[in-house]
Short mmCIF file of C-alpha atoms in Angstrom, two decimals:
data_model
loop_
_atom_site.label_atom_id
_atom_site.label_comp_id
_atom_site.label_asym_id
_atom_site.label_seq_id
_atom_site.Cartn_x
_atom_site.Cartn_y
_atom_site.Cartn_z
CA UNK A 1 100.17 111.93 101.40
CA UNK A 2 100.35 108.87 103.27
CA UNK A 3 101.01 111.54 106.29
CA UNK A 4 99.81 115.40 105.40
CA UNK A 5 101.09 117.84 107.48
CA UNK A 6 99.58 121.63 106.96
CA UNK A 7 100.83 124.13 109.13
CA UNK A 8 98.72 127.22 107.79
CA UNK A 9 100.90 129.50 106.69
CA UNK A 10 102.62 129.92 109.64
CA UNK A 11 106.87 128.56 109.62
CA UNK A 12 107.50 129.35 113.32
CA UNK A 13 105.51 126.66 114.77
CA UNK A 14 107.47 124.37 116.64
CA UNK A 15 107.38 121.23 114.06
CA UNK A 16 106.53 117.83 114.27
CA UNK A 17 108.43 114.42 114.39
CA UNK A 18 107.75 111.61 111.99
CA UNK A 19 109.52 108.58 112.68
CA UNK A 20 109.67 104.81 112.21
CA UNK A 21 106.53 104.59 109.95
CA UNK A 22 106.16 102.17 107.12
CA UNK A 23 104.40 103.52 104.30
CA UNK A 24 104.61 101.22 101.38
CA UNK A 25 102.37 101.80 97.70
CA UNK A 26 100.17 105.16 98.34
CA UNK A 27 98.50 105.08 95.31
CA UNK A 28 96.43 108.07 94.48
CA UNK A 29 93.70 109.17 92.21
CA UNK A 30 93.58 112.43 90.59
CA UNK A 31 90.56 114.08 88.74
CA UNK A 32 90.98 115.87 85.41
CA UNK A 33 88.41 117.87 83.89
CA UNK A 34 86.02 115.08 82.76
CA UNK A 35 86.35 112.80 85.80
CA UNK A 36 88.96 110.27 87.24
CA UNK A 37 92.16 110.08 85.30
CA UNK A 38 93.93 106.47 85.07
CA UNK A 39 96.91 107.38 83.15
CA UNK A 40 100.28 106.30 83.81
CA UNK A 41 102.35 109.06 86.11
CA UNK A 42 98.99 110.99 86.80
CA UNK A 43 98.76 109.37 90.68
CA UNK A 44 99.67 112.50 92.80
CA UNK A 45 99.93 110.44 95.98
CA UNK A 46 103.38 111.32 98.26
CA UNK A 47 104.83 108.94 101.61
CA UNK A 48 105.29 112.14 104.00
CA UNK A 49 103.88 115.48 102.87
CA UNK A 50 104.38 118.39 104.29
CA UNK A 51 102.18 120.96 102.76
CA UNK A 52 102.22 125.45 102.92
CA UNK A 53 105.12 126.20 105.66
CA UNK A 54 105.18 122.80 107.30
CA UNK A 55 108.32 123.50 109.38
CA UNK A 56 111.21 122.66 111.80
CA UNK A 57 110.08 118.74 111.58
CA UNK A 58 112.17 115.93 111.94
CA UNK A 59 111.78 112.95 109.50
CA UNK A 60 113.39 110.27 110.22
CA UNK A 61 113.87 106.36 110.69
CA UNK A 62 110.63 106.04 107.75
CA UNK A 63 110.37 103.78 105.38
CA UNK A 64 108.75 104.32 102.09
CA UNK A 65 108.10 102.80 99.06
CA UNK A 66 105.94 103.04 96.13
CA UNK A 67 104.88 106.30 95.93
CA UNK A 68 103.52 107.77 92.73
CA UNK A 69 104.39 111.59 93.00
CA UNK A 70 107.27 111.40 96.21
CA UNK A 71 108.49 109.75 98.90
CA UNK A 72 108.93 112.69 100.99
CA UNK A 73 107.07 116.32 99.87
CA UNK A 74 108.21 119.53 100.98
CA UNK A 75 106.24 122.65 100.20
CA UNK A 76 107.37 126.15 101.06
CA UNK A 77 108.80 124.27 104.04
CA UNK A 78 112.13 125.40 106.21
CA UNK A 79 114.08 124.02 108.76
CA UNK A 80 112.95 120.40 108.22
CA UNK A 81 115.35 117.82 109.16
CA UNK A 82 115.15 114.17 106.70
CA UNK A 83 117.37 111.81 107.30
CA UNK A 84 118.16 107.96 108.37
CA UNK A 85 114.90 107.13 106.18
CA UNK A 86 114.88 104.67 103.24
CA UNK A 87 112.67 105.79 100.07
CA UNK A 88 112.90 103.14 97.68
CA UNK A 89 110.69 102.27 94.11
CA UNK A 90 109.44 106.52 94.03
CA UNK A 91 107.62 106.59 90.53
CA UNK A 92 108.62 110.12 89.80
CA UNK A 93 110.98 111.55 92.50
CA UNK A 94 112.00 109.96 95.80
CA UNK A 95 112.30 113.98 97.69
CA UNK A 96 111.02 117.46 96.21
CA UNK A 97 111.46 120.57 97.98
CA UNK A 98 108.90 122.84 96.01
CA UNK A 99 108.85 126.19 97.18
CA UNK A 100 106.53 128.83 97.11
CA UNK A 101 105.94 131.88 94.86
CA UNK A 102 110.03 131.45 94.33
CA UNK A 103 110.62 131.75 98.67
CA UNK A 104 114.13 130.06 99.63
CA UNK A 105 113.54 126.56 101.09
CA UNK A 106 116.20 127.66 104.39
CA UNK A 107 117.32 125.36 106.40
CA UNK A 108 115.89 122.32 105.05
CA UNK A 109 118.39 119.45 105.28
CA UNK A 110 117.83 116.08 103.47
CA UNK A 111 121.02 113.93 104.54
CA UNK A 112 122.17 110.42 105.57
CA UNK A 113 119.32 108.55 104.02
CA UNK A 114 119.31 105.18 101.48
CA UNK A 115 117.49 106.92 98.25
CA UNK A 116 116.95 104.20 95.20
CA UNK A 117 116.34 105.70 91.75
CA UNK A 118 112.98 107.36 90.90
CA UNK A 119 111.73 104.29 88.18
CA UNK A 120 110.92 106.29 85.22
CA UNK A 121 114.59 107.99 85.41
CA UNK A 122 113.07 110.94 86.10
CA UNK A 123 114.84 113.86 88.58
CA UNK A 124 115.65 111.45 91.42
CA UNK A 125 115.48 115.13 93.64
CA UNK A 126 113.51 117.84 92.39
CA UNK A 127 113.87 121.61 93.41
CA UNK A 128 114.98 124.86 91.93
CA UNK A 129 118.79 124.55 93.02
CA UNK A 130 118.70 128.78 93.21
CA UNK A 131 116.60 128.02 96.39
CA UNK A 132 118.12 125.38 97.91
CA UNK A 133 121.35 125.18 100.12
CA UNK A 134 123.09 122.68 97.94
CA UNK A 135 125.44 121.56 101.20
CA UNK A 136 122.28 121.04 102.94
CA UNK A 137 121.47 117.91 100.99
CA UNK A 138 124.72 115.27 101.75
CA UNK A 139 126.02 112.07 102.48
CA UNK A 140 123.29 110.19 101.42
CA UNK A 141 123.08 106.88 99.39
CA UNK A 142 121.62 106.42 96.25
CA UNK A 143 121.05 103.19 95.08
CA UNK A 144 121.08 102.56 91.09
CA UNK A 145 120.45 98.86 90.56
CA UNK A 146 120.47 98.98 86.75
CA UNK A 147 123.22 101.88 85.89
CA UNK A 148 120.85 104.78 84.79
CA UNK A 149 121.22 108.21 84.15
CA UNK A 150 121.22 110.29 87.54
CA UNK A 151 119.11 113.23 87.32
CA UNK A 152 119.09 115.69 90.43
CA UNK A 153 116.99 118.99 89.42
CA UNK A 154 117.83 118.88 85.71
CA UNK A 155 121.24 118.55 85.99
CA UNK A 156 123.24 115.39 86.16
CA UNK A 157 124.79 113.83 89.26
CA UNK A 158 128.35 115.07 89.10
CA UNK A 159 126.81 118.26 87.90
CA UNK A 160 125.13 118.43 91.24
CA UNK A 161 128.09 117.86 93.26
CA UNK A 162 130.16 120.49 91.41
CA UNK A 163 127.67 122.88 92.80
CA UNK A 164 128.27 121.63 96.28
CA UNK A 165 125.65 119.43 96.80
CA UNK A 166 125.50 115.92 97.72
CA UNK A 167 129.17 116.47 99.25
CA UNK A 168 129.44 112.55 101.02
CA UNK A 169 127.40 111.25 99.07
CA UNK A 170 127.69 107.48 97.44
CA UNK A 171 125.89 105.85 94.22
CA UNK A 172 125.70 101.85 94.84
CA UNK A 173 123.45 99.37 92.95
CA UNK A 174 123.23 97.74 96.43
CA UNK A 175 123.90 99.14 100.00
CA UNK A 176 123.36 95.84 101.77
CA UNK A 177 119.52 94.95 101.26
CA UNK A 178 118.90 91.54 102.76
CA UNK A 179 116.28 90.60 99.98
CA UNK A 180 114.75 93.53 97.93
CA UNK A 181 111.67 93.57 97.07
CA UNK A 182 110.46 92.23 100.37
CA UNK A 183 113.11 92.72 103.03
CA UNK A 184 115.26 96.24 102.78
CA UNK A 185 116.71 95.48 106.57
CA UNK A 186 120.57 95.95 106.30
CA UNK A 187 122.63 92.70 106.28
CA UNK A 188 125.83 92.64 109.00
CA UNK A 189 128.70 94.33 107.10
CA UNK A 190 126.62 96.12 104.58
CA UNK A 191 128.25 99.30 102.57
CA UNK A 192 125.37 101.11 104.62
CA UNK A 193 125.94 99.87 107.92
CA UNK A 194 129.51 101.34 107.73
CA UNK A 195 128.62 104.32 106.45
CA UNK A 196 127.18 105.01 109.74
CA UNK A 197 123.50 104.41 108.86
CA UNK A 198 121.13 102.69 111.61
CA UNK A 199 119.19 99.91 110.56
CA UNK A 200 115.58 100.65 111.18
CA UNK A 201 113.33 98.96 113.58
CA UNK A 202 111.73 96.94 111.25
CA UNK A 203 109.65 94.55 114.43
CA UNK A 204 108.23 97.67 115.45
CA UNK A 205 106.94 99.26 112.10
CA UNK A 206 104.23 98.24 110.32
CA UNK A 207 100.84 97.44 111.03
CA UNK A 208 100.20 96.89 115.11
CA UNK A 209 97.94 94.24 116.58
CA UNK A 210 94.93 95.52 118.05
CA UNK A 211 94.21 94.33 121.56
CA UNK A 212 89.77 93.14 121.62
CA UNK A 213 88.23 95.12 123.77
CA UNK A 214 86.88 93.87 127.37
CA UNK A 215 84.17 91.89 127.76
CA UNK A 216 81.22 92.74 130.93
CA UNK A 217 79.33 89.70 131.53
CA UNK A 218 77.64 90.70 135.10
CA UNK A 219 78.09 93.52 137.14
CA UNK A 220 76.68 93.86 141.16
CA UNK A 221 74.62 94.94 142.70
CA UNK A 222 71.54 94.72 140.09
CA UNK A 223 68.66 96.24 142.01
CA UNK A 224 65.30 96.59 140.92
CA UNK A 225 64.78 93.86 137.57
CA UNK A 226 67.94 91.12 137.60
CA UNK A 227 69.20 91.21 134.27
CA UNK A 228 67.76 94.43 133.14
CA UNK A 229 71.05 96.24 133.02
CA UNK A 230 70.14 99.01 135.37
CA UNK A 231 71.06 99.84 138.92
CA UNK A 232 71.05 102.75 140.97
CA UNK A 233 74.36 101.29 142.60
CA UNK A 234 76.67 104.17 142.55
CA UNK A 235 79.81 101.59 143.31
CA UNK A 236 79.95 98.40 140.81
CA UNK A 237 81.67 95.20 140.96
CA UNK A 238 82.56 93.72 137.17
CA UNK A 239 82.81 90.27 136.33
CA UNK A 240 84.26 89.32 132.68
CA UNK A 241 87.33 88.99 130.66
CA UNK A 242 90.15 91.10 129.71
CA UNK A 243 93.03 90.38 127.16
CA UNK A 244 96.59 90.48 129.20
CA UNK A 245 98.14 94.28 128.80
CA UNK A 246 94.73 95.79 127.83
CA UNK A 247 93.47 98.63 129.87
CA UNK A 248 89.32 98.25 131.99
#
């Protein structure tokens, strides 16, 4: 994953929060038994995963997209909070909540977030749904641009919400995108907007400018050899340059 989280084995640590990234095309690489594979759908790369018990985290404010395996991960995780993220252009599935050795995934919530279509129509959401709360996972929106089928852990949408999940929950082919593929802020008066989702904070996301380090050009006293950088000053005066809001 874009971020791994491992929590060995151990669900009562206090968790973790993950919020306001921007983690757009993952990629991945997988070996198979004679090397590298290439092949289409065998990438195994995920946005946010959190791996063996990774639990009582809150995800949230994220944006992800492009991610060959997931957009978020959850393994034999509880109590992990996802919402107010957008996962958009997931490969396979945009959220799976694997378990392990068949362990309920309690108390994991996945709610109020913008969720576009996996893009080779497969499960959208992927768990074992005898292991999941279904009312845990609500009032999100899906976005299905092109009308497909809606597959939520092998079972089709409206299947899904007869079991009580997804109760809230809206299918749009646009929640207010300014100008998908580059720009998924939230347009004034969007669907999502007034479904009570917060925009993200796109100018703070992303990659951050890096600040050049301070420059020394003479420091004083210099005794013995001027110019040798040495002294046996134990209090220095520095002359150079600093960037404004950098730290000497």
């Amino acid at each position: 994953g874009a971020i791994y989280l491992w929590q060995g084995n151990d669900p009562t640590a206090l968790g973790d929060t993950i919020a306001y990234n921007k983690i757009v095309n993952t990629g991945g690489l997988p070996t198979v038994g004679s090397g590298f594979s290439t092949q289409a759908l065998q990438t195994w790369s995920s946005g946010i995963y959190m791996d063996d018990f990774a639990s009582n985290a809150q995800i949230f404010g994220n944006f992800i997209q492009g991610t060959a395996l997931a957009g978020v991960l959850l393994h034999g995780c509880t109590n992990n909070n996802v919402f107010g993220n957008i996962i958009v252009g997931s490969q396979r599935q945009a959220v799976v909540l694997q378990d392990i050795n068949g362990a309920p995934l309690t108390g994991d919530m996945v709610h109020g977030n913008i969720i576009e279509l996996s893009t080779t129509n497969n499960y959208t959401l992927y768990f074992n749904p005898s292991l999941v709360n279904p009312s845990n996972i609500s009032q999100n929106i899906y976005v299905n641009s092109n009308g497909s089928p809606f597959w939520v852990a092998g079972m089709s949408f409206s299947q899904w919400q007869q079991m009580g999940g997804d109760a809230g929950s809206s299918v749009v082919t646009n929640p207010g995108f300014a100008n998908p593929p580059s720009d998924y802020s939230l347009i004034p008066g969007s669907f999502a907007l007034t479904q009570g989702f917060q925009n993200l904070p796109w100018s703070q996301m992303g990659l951050i400018n890096t600040i050049a380090a301070p420059t020394i050009t003479s420091f004083s006293p210099d005794s013995g050899v001027v110019g040798d950088g040495i002294t046996n000053a134990t209090t220095l005066t520095l002359t150079g340059t600093a960037a404004a809001t950098s730290i000497v």
